[in-house]
Tab-separated table of C-alpha atoms and ligand atoms in Angstrom:
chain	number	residue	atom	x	y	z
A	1	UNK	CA	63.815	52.079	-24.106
A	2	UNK	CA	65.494	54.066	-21.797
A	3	UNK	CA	69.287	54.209	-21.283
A	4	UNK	CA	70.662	51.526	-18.867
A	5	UNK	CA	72.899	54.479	-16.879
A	6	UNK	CA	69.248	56.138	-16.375
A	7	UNK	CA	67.799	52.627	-15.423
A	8	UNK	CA	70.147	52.265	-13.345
A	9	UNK	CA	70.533	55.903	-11.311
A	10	UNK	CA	66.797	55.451	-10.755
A	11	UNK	CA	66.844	51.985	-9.595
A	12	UNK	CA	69.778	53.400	-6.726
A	13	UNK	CA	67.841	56.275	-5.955
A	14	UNK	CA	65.132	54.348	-5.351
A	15	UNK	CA	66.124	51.544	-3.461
A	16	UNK	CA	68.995	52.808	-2.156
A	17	UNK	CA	71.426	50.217	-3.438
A	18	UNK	CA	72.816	49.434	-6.952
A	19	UNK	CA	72.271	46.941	-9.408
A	20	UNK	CA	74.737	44.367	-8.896
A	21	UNK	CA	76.731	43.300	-12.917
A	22	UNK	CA	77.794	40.264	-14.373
A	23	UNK	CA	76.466	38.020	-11.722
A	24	UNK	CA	76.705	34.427	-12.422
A	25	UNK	CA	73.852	32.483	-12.387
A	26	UNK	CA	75.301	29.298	-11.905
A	27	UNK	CA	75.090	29.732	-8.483
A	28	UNK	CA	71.078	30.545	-8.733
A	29	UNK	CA	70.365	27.681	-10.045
A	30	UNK	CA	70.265	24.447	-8.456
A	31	UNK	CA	71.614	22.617	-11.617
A	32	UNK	CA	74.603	24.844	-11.013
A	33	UNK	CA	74.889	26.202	-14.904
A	34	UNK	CA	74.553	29.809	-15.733
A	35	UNK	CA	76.556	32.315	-17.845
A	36	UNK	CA	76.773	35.671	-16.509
A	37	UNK	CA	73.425	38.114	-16.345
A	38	UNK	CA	74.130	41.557	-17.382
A	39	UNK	CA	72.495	42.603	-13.817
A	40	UNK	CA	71.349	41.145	-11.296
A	41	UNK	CA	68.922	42.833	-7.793
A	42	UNK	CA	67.480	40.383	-4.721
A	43	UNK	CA	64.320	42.392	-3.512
A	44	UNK	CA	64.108	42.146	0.230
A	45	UNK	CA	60.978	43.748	0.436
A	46	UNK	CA	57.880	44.125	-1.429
A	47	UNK	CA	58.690	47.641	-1.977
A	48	UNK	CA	62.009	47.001	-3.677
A	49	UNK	CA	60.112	43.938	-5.875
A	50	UNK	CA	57.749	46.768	-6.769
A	51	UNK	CA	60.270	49.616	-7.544
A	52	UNK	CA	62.535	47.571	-9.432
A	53	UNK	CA	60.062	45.329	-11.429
A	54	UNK	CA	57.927	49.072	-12.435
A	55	UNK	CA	61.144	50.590	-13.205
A	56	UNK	CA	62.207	47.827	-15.784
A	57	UNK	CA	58.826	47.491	-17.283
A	58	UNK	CA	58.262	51.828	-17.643
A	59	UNK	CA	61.886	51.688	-19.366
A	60	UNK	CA	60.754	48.510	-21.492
A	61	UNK	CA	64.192	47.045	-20.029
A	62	UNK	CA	64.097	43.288	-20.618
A	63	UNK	CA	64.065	41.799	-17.159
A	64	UNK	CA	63.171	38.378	-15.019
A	65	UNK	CA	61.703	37.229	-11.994
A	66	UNK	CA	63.070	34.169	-10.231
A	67	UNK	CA	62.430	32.151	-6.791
A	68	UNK	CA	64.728	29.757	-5.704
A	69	UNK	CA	65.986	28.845	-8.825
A	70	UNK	CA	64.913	25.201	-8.642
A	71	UNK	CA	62.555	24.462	-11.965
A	72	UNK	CA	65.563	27.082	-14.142
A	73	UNK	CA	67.454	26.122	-16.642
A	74	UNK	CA	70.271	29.106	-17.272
A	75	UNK	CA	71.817	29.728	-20.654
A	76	UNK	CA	75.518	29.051	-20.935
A	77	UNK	CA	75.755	32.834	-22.185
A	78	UNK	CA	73.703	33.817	-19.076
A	79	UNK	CA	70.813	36.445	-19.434
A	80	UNK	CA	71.024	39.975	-21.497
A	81	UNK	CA	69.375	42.112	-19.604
A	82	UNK	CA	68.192	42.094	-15.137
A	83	UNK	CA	67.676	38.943	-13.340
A	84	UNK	CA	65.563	39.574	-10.052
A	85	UNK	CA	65.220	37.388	-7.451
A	86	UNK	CA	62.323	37.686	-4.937
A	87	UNK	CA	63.797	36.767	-1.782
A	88	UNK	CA	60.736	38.511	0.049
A	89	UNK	CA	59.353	36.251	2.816
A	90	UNK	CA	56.802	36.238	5.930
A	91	UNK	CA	54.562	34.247	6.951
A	92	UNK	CA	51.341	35.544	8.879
A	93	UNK	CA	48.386	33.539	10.442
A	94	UNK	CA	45.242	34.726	11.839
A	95	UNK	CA	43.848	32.162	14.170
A	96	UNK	CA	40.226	32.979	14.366
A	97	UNK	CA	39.917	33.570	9.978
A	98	UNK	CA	42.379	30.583	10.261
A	99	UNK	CA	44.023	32.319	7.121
A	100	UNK	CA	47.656	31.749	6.566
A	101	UNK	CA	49.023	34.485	4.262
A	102	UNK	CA	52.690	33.510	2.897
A	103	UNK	CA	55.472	36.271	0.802
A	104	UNK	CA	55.665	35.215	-3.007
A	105	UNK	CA	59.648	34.561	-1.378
A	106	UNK	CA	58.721	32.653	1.331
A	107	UNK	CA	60.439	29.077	0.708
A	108	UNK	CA	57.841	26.595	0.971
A	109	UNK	CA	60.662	24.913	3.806
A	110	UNK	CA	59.236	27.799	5.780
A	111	UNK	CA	55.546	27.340	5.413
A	112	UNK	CA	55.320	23.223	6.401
A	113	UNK	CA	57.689	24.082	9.413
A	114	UNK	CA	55.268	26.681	10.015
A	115	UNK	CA	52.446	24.355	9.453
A	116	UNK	CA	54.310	21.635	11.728
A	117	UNK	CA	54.895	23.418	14.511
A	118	UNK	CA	51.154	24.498	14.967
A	119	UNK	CA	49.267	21.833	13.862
A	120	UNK	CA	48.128	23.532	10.750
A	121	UNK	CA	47.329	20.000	8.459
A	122	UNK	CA	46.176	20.001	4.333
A	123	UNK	CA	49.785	21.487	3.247
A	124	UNK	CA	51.438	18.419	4.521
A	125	UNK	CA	51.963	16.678	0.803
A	126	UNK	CA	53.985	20.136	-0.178
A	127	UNK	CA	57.108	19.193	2.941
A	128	UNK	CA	60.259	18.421	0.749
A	129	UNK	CA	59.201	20.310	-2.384
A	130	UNK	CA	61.819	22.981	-2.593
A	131	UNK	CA	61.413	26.395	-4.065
A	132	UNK	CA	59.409	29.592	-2.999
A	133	UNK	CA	55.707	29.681	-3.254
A	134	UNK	CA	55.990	32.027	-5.908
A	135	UNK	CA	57.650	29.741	-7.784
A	136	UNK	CA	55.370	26.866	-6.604
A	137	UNK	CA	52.090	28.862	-7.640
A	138	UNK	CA	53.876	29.699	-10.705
A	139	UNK	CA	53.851	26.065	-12.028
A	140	UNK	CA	51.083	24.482	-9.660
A	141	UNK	CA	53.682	22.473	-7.825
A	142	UNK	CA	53.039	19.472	-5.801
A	143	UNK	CA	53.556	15.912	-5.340
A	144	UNK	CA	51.625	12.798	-4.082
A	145	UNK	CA	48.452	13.434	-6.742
A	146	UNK	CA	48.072	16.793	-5.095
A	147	UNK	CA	48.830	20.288	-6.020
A	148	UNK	CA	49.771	24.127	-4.208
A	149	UNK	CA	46.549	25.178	-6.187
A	150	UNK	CA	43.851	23.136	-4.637
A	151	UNK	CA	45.503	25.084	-1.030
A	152	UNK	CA	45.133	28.506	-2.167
A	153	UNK	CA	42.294	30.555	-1.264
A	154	UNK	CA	43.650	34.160	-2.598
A	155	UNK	CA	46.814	35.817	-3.981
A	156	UNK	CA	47.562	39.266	-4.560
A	157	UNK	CA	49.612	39.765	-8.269
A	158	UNK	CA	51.329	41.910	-10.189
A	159	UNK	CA	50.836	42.517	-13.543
A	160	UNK	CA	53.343	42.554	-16.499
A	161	UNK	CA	52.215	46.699	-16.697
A	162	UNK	CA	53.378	47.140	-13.111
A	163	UNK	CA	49.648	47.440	-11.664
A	164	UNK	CA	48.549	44.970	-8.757
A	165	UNK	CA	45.681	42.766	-7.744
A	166	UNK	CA	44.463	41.795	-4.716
A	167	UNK	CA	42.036	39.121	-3.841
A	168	UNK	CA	42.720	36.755	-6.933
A	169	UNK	CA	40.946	34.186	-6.406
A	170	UNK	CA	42.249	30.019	-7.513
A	171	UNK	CA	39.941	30.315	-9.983
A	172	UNK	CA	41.564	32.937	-12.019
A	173	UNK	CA	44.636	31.640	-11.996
A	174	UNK	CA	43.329	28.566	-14.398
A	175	UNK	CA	45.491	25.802	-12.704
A	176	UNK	CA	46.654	23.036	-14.282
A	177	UNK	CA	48.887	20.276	-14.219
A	178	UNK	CA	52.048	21.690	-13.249
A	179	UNK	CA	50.443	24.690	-15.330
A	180	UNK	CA	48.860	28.292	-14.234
A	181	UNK	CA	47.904	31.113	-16.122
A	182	UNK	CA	50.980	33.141	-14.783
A	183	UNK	CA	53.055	30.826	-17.127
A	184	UNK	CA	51.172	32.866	-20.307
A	185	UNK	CA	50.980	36.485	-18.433
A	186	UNK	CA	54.327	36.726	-16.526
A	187	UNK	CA	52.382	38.216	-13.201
A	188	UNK	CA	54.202	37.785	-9.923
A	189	UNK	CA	52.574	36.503	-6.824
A	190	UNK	CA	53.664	38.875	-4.183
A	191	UNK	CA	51.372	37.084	-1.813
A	192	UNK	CA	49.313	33.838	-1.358
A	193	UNK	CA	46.430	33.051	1.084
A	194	UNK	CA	45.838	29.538	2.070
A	195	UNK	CA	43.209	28.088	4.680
A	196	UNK	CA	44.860	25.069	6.822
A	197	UNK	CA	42.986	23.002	8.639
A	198	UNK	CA	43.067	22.801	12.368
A	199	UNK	CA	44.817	19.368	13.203
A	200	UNK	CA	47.012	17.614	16.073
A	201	UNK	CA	50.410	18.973	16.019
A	202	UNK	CA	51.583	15.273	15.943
A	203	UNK	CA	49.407	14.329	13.253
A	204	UNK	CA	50.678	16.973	10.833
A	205	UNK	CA	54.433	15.904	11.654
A	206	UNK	CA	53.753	12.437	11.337
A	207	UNK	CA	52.383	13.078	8.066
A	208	UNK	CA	54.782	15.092	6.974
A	209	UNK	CA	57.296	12.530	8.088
A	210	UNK	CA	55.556	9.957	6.113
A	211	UNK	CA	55.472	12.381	2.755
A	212	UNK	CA	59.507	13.005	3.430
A	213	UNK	CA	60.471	9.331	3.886
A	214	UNK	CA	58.655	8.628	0.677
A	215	UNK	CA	60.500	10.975	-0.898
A	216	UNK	CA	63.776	10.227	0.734
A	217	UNK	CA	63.451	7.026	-1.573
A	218	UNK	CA	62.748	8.371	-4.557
A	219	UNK	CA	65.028	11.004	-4.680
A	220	UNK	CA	68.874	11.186	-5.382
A	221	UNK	CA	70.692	12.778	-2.400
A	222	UNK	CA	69.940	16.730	-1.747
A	223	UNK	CA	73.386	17.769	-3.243
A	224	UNK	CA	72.893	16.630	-6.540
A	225	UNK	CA	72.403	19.716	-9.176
A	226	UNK	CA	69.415	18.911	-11.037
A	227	UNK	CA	66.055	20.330	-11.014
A	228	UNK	CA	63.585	17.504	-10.281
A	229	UNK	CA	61.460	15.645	-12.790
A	230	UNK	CA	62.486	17.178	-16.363
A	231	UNK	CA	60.001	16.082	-18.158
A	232	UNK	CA	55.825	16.514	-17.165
A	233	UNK	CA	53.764	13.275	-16.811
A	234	UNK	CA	52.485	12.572	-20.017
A	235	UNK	CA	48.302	12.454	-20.459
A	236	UNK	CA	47.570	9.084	-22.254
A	237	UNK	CA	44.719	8.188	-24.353
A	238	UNK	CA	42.289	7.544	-21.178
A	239	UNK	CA	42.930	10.649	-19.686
A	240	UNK	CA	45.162	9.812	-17.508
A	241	UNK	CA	49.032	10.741	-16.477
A	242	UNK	CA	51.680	8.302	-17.118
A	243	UNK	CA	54.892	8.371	-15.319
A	244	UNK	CA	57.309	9.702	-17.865
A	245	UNK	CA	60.112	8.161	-16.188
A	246	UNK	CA	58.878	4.803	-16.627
A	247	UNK	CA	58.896	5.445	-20.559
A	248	UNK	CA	61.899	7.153	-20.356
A	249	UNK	CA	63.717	3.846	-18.582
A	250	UNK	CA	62.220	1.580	-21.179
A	251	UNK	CA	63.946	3.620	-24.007
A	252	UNK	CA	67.847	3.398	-22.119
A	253	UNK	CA	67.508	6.676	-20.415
A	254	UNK	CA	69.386	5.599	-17.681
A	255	UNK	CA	72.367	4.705	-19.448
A	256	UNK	CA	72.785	7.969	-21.404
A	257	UNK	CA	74.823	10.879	-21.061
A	258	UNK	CA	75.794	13.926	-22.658
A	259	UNK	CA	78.957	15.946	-22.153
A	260	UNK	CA	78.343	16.203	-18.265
A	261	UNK	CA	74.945	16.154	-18.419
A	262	UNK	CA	73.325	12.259	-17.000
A	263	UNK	CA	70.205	10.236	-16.143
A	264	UNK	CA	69.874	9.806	-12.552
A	265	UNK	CA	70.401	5.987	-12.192
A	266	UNK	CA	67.638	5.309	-10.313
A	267	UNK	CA	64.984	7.606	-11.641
A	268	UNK	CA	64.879	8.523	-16.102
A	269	UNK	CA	63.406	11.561	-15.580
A	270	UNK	CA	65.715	12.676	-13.438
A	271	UNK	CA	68.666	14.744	-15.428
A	272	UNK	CA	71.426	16.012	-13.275
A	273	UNK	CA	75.036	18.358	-14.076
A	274	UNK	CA	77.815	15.733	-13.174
A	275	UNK	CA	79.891	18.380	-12.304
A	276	UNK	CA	80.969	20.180	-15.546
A	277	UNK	CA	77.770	20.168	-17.622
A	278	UNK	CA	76.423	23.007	-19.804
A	279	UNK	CA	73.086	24.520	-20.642
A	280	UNK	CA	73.803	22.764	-24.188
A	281	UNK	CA	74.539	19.472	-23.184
A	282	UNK	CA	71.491	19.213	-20.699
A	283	UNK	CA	69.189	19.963	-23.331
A	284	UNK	CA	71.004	17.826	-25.798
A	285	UNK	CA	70.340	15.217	-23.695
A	286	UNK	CA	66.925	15.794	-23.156
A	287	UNK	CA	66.134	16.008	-26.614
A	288	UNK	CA	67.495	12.478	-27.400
A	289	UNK	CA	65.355	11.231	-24.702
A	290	UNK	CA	62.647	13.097	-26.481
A	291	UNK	CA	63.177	11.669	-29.642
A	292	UNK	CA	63.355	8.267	-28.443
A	293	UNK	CA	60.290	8.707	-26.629
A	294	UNK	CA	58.516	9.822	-29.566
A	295	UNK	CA	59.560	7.025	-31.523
A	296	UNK	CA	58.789	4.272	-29.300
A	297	UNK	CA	55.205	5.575	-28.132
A	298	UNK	CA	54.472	8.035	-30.126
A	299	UNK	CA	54.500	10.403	-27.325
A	300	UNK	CA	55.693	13.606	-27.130
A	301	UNK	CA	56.941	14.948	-24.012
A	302	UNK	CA	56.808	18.526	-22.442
A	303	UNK	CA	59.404	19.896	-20.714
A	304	UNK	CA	58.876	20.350	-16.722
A	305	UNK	CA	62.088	22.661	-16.473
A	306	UNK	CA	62.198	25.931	-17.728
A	307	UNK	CA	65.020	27.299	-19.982
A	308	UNK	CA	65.944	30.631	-19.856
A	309	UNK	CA	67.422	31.727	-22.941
A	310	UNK	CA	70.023	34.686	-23.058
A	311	UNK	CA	68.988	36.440	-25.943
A	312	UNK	CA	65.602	38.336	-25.660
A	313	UNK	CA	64.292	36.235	-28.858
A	314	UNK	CA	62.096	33.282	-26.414
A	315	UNK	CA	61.111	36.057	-23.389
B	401	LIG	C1	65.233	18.013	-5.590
B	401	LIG	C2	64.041	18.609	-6.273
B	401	LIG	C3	62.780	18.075	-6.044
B	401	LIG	C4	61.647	18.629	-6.637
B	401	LIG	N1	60.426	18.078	-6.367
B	401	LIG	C5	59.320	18.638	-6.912
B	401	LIG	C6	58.022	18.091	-6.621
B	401	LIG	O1	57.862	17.123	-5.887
B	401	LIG	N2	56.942	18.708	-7.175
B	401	LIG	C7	57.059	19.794	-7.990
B	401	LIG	O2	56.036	20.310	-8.454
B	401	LIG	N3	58.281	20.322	-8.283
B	401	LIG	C8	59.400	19.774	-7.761
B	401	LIG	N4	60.632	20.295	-8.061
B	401	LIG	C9	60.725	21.485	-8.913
B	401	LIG	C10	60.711	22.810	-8.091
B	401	LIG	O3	60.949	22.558	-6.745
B	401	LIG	C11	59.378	23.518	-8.241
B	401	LIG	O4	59.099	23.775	-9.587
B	401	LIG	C12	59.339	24.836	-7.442
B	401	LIG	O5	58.011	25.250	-7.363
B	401	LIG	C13	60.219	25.913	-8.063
B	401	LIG	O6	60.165	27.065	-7.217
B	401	LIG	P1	61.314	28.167	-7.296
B	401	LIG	O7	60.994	29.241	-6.338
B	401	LIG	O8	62.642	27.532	-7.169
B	401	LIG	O9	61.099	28.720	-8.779
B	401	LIG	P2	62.233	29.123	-9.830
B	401	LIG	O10	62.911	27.884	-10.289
B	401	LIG	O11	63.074	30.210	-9.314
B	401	LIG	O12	61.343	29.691	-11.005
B	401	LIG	C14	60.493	28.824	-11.739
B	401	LIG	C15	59.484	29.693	-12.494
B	401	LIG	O13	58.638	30.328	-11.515
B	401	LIG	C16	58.579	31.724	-11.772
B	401	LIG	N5	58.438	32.401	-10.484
B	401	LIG	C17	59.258	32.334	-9.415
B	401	LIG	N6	58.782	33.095	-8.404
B	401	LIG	C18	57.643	33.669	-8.866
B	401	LIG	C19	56.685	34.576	-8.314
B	401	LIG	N7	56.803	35.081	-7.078
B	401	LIG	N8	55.626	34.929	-9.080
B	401	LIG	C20	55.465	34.446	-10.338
B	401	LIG	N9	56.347	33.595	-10.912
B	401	LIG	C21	57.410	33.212	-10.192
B	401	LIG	C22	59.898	32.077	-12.458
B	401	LIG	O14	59.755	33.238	-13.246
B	401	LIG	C23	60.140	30.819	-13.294
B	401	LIG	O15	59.475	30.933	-14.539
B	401	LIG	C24	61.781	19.751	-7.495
B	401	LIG	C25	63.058	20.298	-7.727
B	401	LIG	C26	64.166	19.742	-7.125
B	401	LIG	C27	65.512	20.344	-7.358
């Protein structure tokens, strides 16, 4: 490994800005707990994605690449080692291939308003689901029985050596439920490709509208620092997904708390920071509800959120 003062001259040289220290991540995360990372860069631009992210993985310097920060759990101790944030967006549509190609960075907020205001329809079900679509392709995210990988028609990655691929297609990227292949390889999605259909602007609003009041009711209000569902819907024995919030209610999720870590009243999978809650306590919490869920079904659930740790022992 090389030394951090080289990692770091190069990374300047490069990019033409430093490395910013001690950041807290707290405030990338929108459960609002974080210790400090030991360095921090938001790429702009593809170029400074690719600099930075082949410049950590030549030196073997332990880094991380984050979206919006909306599925992350930070450590209380923060991260050893460079936190990157792809804040890369752009959106680009070619009428007459009808091919919508969106930035790994782009937040998905962009691509349904971009969607909406042309009458683009088939990405209405992702409005309200917040994140990049990085971070969306990352974890097949979606809502309403529907996922971001059924949408996708190509993406262009890049590899944990540094080395990029264009024209991946869906298939390659082994989607899941709330599951991809980039979860085992740690491959970025600098770009995705998706094929709308041609619809009535109205329509596709309307839709969307529909998708967003539905979600206005099941959701707490947009301040609250939590990270969505915690848990994934569990499979059952007929092969299908059970709402793990409904098993979670029936074993007192709602009336549990942790330090100042709580269940959502009205949803048990649904664990939020009350205002002064650690890393700790959240996933104290969670593995109560785990337990109890275990021993009243016989289930065992799988975390949704992802935990970073500090140390470089789990990534
Ligand atoms: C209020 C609320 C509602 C939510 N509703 C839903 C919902 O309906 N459906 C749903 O599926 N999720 C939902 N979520 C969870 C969250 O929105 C999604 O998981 C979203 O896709 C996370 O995107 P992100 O950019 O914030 O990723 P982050 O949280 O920043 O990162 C999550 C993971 O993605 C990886 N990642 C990020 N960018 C890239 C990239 N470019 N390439 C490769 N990997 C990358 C990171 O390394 C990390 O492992 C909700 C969350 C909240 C807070």
């Amino acid at each position: 490994m090389r030394l951090m003062s080289d990692i770091r001259r190069l990374i300047e040289e490069k990019v033409g800005r430093p490395l910013e220290t001690g950041v807290d991540l707290k405030n990338l995360s929108n459960f609002k707990i974080g210790g400090p990372a030991d360095y921090y860069f938001a790429a702009a631009t593809l170029d400074e994605l690719r600099t930075v992210v082949s410049i950590a993985i030549n030196a073997r310097f332990r880094y991380y690449t984050i979206g919006g920060g909306f599925n992350l759990l930070f450590d209380d101790a923060g991260f050893r080692g460079l936190i990157i944030r792809n804040m890369c967006r752009g959106l680009d549509f070619e009428p007459d291939s009808f091919r919508l190609t969106a930035l790994g960075g782009t937040p998905l907020s962009d691509l349904t308003s971009f969607c909406r205001d042309r009458g683009l329809g088939g990405m209405e079900f992702l409005a309200g689901i917040p994140g990049t679509v990085g971070g969306a392709v990352f974890g097949n995210a979606g809502a309403f029985g529907r996922s971001i990988g059924e949408l996708l028609t190509e993406t262009v990655l890049m590899n944990s050596s540094g080395v990029e691929r264009r024209g991946v297609p869906p298939g390659d990227l082994e989607f899941g439920y709330r599951d991809s292949r980039l979860k085992r390889t740690r491959e970025i999605v600098l770009s995705a490709d998706f094929r709308p259909i041609p619809g009535e602007k109205s329509a596709v609003a309307s839709c969307m509208d529909a998708y967003l009041a539905l979600r206005a009711e099941r959701h707490p209000a947009r301040d609250m620092a939590y990270a969505g569902s915690y848990f994934k819907n569990p499979l059952g024995p007929d092969g299908k997904r059970t709402a793990a919030g409904k098993l979670l209610e029936q074993v007192g999720a709602k009336q549990l708390t942790v330090g100042g870590a709580a269940v959502y009243h009205g949803h048990g999978n649904f664990i939020f920071n009350r205002g002064d809650a650690t890393a700790a306590d959240i996933r104290q919490l969670a593995a109560i509800l785990k337990a109890r869920v275990k021993d009243r079904f016989g289930v065992g659930l799988e975390e949704e959120v992802i935990f970073l740790p500090a140390e470089p022992a789990g990534v």
